[in-house]
Short mmCIF file of C-alpha atoms in Angstrom, two decimals:
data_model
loop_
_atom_site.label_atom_id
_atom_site.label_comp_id
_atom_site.label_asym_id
_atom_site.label_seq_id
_atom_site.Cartn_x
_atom_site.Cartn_y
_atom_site.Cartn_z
CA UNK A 1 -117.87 38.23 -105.73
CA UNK A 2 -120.43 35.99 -107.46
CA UNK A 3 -120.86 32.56 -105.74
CA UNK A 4 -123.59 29.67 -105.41
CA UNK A 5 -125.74 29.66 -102.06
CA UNK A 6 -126.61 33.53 -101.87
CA UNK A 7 -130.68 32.65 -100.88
CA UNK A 8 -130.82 36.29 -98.73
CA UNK A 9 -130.77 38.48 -101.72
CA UNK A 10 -132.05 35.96 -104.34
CA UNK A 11 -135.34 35.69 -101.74
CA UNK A 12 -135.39 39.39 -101.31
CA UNK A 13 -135.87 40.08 -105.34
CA UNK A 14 -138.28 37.74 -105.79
CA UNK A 15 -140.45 38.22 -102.16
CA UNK A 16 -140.34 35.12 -100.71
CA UNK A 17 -138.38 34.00 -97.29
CA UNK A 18 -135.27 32.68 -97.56
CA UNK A 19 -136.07 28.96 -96.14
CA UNK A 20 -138.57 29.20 -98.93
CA UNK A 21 -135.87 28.89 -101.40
CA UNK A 22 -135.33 25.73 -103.19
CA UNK A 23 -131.25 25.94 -103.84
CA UNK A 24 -129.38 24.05 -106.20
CA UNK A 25 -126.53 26.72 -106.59
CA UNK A 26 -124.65 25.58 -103.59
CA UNK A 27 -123.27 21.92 -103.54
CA UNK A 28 -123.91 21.47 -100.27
CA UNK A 29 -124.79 17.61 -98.58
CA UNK A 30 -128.44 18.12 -97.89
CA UNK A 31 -128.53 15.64 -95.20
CA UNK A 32 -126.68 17.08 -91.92
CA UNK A 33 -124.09 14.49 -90.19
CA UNK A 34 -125.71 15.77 -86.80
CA UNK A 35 -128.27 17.44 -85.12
CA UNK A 36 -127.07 20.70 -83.57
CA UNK A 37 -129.71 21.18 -81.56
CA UNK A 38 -128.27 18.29 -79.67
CA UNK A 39 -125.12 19.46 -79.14
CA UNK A 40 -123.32 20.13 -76.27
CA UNK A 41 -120.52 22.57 -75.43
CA UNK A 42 -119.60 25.75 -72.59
CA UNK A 43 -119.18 28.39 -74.51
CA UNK A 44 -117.76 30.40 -71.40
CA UNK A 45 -114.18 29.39 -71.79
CA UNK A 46 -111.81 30.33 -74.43
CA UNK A 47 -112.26 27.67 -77.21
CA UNK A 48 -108.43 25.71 -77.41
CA UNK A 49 -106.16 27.29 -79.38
CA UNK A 50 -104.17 24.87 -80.54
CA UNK A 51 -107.66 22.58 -81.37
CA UNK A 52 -106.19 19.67 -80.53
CA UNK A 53 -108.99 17.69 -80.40
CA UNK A 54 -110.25 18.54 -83.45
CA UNK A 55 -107.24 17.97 -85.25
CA UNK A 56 -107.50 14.43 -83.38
CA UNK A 57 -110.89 13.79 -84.99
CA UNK A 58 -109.58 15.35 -88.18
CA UNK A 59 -106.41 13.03 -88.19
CA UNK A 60 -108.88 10.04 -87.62
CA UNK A 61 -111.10 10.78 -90.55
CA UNK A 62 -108.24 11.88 -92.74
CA UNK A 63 -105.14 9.45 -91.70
CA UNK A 64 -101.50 11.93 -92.82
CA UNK A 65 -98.04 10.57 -92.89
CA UNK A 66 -96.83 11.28 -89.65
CA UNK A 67 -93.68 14.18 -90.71
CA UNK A 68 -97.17 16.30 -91.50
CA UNK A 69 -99.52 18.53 -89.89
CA UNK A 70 -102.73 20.40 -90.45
CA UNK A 71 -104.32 23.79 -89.20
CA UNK A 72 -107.72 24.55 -89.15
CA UNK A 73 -109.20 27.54 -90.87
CA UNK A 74 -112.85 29.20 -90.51
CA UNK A 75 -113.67 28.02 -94.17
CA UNK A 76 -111.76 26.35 -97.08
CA UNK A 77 -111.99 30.21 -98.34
CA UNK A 78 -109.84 31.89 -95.37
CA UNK A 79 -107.33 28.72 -95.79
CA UNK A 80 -106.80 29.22 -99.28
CA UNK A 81 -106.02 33.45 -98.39
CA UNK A 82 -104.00 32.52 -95.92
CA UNK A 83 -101.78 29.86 -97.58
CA UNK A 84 -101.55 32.23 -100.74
CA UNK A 85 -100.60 35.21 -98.70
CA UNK A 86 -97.88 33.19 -96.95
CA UNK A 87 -96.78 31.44 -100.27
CA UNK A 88 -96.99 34.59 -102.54
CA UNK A 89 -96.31 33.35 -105.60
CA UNK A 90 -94.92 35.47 -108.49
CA UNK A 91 -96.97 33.11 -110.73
CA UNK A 92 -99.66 30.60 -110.62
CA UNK A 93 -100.60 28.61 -112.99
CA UNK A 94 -104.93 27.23 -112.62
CA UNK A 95 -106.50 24.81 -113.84
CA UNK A 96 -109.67 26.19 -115.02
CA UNK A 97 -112.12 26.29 -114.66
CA UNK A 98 -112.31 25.92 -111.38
CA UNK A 99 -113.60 27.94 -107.76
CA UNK A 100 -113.28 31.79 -108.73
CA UNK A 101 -111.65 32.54 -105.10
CA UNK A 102 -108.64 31.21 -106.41
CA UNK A 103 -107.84 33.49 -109.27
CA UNK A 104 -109.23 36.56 -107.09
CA UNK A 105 -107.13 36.15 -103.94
CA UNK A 106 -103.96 35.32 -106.80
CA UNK A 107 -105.26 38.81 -108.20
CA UNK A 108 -105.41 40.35 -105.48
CA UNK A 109 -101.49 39.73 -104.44
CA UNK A 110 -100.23 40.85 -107.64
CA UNK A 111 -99.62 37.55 -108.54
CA UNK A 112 -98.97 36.67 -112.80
CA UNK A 113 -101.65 34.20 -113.65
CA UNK A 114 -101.59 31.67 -116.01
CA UNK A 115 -104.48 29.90 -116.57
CA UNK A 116 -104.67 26.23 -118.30
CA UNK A 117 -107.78 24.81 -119.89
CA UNK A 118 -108.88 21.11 -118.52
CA UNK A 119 -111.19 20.84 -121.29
CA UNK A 120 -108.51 20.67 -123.75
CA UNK A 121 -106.03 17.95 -123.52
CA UNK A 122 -104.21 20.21 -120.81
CA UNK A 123 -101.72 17.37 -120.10
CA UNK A 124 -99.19 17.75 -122.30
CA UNK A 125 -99.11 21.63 -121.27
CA UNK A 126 -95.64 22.81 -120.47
CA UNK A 127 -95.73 24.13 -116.84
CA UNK A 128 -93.30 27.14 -115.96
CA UNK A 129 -90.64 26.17 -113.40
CA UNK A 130 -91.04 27.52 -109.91
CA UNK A 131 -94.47 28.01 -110.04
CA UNK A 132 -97.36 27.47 -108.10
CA UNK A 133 -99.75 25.17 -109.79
CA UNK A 134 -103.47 24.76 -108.25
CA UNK A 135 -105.97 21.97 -109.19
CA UNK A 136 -109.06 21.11 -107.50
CA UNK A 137 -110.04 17.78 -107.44
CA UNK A 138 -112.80 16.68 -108.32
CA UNK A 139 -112.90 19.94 -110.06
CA UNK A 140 -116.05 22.48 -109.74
CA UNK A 141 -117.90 23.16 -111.37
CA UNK A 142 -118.57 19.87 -113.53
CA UNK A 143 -117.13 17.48 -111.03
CA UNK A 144 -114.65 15.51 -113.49
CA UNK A 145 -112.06 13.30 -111.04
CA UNK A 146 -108.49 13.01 -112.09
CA UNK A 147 -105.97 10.47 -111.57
CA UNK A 148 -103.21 13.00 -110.38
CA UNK A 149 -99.83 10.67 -110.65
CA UNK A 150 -98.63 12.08 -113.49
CA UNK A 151 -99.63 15.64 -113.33
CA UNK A 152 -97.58 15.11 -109.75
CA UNK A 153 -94.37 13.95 -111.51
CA UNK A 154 -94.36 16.45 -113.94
CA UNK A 155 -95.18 19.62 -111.83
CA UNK A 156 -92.66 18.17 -109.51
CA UNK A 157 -90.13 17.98 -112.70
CA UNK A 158 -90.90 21.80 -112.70
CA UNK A 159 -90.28 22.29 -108.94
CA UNK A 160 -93.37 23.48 -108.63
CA UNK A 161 -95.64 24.42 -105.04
CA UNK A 162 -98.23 22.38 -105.46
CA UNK A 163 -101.63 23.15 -103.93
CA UNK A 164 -104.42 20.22 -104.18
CA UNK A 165 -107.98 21.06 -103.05
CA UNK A 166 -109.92 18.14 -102.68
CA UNK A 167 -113.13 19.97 -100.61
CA UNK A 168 -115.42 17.59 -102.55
CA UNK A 169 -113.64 14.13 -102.97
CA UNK A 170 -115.71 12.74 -99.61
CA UNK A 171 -119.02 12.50 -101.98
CA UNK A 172 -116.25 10.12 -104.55
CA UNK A 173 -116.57 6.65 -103.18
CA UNK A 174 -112.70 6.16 -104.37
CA UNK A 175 -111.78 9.08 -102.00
CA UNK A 176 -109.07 7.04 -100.24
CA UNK A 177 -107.42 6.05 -103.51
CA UNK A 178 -107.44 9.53 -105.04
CA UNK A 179 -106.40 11.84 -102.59
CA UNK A 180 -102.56 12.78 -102.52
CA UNK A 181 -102.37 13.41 -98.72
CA UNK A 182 -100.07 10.23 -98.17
CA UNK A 183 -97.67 11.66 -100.86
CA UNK A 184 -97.45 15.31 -98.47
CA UNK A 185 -93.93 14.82 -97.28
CA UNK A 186 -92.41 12.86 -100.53
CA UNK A 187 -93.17 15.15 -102.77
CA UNK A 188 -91.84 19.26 -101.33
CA UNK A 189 -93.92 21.71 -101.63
CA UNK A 190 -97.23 19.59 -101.53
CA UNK A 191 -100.30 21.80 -99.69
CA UNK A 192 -103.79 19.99 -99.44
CA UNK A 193 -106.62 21.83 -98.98
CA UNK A 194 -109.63 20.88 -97.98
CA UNK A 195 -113.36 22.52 -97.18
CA UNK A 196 -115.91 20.33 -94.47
CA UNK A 197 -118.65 22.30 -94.82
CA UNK A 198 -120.03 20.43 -97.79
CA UNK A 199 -119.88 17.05 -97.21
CA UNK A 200 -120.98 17.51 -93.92
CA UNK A 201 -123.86 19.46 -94.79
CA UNK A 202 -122.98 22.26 -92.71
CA UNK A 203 -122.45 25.81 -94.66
CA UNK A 204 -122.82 28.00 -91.72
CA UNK A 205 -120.41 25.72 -89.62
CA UNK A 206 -116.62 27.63 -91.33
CA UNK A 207 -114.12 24.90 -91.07
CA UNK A 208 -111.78 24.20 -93.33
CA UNK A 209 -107.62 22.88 -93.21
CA UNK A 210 -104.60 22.90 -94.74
CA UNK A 211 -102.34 19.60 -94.68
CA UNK A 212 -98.43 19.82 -95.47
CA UNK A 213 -95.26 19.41 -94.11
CA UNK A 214 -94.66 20.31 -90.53
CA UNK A 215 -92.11 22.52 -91.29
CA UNK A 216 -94.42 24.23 -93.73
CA UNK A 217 -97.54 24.18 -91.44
CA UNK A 218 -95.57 26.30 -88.34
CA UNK A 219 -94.47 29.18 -91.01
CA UNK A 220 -98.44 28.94 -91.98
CA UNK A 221 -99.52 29.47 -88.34
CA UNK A 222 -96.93 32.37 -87.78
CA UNK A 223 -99.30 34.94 -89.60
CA UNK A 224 -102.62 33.33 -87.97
CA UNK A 225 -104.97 34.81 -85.37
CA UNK A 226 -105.58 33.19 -82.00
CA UNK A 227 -108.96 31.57 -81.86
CA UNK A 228 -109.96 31.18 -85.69
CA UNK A 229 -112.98 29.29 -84.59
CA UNK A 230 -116.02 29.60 -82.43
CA UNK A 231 -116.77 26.73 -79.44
CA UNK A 232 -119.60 25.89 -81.19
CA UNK A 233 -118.01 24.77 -84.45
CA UNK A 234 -115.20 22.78 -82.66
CA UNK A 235 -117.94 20.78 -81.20
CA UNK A 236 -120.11 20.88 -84.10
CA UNK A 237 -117.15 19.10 -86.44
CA UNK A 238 -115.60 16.79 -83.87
CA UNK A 239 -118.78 15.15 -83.53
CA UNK A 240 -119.63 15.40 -87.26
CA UNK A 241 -116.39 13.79 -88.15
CA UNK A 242 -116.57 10.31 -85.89
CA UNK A 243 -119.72 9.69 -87.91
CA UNK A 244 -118.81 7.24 -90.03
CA UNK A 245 -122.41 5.92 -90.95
CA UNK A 246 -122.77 9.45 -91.99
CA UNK A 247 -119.97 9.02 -94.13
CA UNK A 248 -120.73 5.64 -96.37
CA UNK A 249 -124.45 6.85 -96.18
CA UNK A 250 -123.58 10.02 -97.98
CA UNK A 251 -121.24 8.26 -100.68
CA UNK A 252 -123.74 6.14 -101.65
CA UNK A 253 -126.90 8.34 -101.67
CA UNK A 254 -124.80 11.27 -103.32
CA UNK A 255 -124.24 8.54 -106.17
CA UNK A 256 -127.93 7.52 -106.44
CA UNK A 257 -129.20 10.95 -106.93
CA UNK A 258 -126.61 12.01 -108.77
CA UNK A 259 -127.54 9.89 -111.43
CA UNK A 260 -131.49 10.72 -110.90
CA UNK A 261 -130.40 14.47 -111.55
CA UNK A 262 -128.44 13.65 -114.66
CA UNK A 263 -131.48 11.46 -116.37
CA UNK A 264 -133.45 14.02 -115.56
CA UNK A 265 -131.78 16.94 -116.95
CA UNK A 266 -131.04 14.85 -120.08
CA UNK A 267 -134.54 13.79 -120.54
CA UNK A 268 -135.90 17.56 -120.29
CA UNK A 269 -133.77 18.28 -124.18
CA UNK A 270 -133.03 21.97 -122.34
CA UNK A 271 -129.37 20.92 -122.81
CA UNK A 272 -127.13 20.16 -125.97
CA UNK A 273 -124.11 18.94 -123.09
CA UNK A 274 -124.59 17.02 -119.41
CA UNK A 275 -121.27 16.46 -118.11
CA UNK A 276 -120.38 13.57 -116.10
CA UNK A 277 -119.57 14.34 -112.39
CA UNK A 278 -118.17 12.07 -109.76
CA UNK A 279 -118.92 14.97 -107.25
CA UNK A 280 -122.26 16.08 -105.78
CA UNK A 281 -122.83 18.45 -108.56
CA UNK A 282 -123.99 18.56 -112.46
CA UNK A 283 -122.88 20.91 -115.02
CA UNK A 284 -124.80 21.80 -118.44
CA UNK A 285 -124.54 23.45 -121.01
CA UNK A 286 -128.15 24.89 -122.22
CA UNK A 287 -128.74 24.52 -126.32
CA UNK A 288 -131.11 27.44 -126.75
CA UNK A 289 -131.83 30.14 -124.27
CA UNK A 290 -128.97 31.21 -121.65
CA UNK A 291 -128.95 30.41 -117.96
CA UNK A 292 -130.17 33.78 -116.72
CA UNK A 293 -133.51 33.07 -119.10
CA UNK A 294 -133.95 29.65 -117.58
CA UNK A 295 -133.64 31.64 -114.03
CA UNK A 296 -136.05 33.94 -114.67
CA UNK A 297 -138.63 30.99 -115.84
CA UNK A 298 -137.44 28.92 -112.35
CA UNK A 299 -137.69 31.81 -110.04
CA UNK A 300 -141.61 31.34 -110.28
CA UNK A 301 -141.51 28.42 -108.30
CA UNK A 302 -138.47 29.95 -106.05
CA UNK A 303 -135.54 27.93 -107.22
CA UNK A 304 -132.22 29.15 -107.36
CA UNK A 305 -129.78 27.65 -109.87
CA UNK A 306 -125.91 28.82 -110.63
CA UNK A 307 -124.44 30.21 -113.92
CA UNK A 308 -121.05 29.80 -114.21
CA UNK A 309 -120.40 32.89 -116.21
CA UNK A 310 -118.11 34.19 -114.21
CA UNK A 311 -115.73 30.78 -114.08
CA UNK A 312 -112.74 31.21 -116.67
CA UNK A 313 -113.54 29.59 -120.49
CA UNK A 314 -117.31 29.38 -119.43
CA UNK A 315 -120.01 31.82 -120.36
CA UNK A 316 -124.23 32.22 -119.73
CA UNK A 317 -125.20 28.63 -121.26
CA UNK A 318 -123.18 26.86 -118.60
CA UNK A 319 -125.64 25.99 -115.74
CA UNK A 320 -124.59 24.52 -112.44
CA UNK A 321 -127.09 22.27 -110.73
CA UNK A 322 -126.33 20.68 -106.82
CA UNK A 323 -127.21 17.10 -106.22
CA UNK A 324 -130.38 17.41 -103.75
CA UNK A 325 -133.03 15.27 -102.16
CA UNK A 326 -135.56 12.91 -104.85
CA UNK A 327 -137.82 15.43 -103.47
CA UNK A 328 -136.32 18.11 -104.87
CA UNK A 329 -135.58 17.00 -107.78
CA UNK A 330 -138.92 15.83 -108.92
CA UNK A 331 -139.60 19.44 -108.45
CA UNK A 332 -137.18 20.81 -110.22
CA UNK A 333 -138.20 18.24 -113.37
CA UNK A 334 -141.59 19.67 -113.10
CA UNK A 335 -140.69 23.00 -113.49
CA UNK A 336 -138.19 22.19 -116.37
CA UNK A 337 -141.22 20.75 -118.13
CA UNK A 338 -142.47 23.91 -118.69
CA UNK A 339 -139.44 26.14 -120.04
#
């Protein structure tokens, strides 16, 4: 597996510590909604099964129609296995590109994949009936945000599964006009999945959920382990999640240095393509050397960037940067200077 955010082995190659790495492979929030080190839990008792208060505090910051439910996962990646494993589609159609775990897991059941290229006026696409179709929104990694209404209707028309990840539409300030979790329950089939460890700056913290039908969240839980997740990040996300300064904070800094990062990488002429992004992420596409050359010139000053060479229809130009601190960002312009 090749993914943003690996600083243990990228510091071991180049001899450095791994809090000396500056990353911007991994879109992660770099402000954290709490402090941890304030936190307080008993970790003696068995954490609640049934996490009832966190799905409280979940339900608060993301309101559902009330014939759903939700289940927490350790990680938008062990949702997405487990709601493919219980699904197991005989085909799946993805929207690429889009987060490699998707096309492995599908891979990994046996599953016939078809894959459908947003770049290219994918809309009028036909979709095969009784599939299950998978879009991220906004989409990694270039961070484009889709009206979904009539995508909806016509995988619908197909009687389609439908499975909607939306782990980065908290850093959109029109998140609650663009997410489809008030249509789970009118429209069958409808899954929503969602990652928190991003937006709430909090990688090492595994929560994730899946949203859908009641019916359709008890055949989910049949196959799941008691105890998914640790005391510690029960406590961690309830408390994380009532922030709502955190929240509005984040939208509208994430929007300020998005922009920052996108003048900047246009001003440096290292790129013939800056895509927009309404996420907390950039995408380029480099005009002369690859991305692998323009690591090896940015590992001097220990910054780690992601090449998306291994995400369908891309190849070694396409360069993934995350949205950091002005900080950081001034120091990654420096650097750029000199390639």
């Amino acid at each position: 597996m090749k993914h943003g955010g690996n600083i243990y082995s990228f510091a071991e190659r180049i001899g450095c510590r791994p809090d000396q790495v500056l990353d911007f492979s991994a879109n992660i929030n770099p402000v954290q909604a709490i402090d941890w080190r304030t936190l307080q839990f008993d970790p003696s008792p068995y954490a609640d099964p049934d996490y009832s208060a966190l799905k409280e505090a979940l339900r608060y910051r993301y309101p559902l129609p009330n014939d759903t439910d939700l289940e927490p996962f350790n990680g938008a990646s062990a949702a997405i296995f487990a709601l493919l494993r219980r699904l197991h589609p005989e085909e799946v159609v993805l929207y690429t590109p889009m987060y490699v775990e998707y096309g492995r897991i599908a891979q990994q059941l046996d599953c016939r994949i078809r894959c459908i290229d947003r770049f290219d006026h994918f809309e009028q696409t036909e979709i095969p009936p009784h599939s299950t179709v998978i879009f991220v929104n906004p989409a990694t990694p270039d961070g484009a945000l889709y009206d979904l209404h009539k995508l909806l209707a016509q995988w619908q028309a197909a009687r389609c599964t439908i499975l909607i990840d939306e782990s980065f539409l908290d850093f959109c300030p029109a998140a609650a006009t663009t997410s489809i979790a008030d249509r789970i329950g009118q429209i069958p089939n409808l899954y929503l999945i969602k990652s928190l460890s991003k937006f709430y700056g909090s990688a090492g913290v595994r929560i994730g959920f899946v949203a859908a039908e009641k019916t359709a969240i008890t055949k989910l839980k049949q196959l799941e382990p008691a105890w998914k997740l640790s005391s510690f990040d029960i406590a961690y996300m309830q408390q994380a999640l009532s922030n709502d300064t955190f929240a509005n904070n984040t939208r509208r800094q994430t929007t300020q240095l998005r922009e920052s990062l996108r003048q900047m990488l246009e001003d440096s002429k290292l790129f013939d393509r800056v895509y927009p992004s309404q996420a907390n992420f950039i995408l380029v596409r480099l005009a002369k050397i690859d991305g692998h050359a323009l690591q090896r010139h940015l590992e001097k000053a220990r910054i780690l960037i992601r090449v998306c060479d291994n995400f369908e229809g891309l190849d070694k130009r396409y360069v993934r940067f995350a949205v950091k601190d002005a900080e950081s960002i001034a120091r990654l312009a420096e650097c750029l200077q000199h390639v």
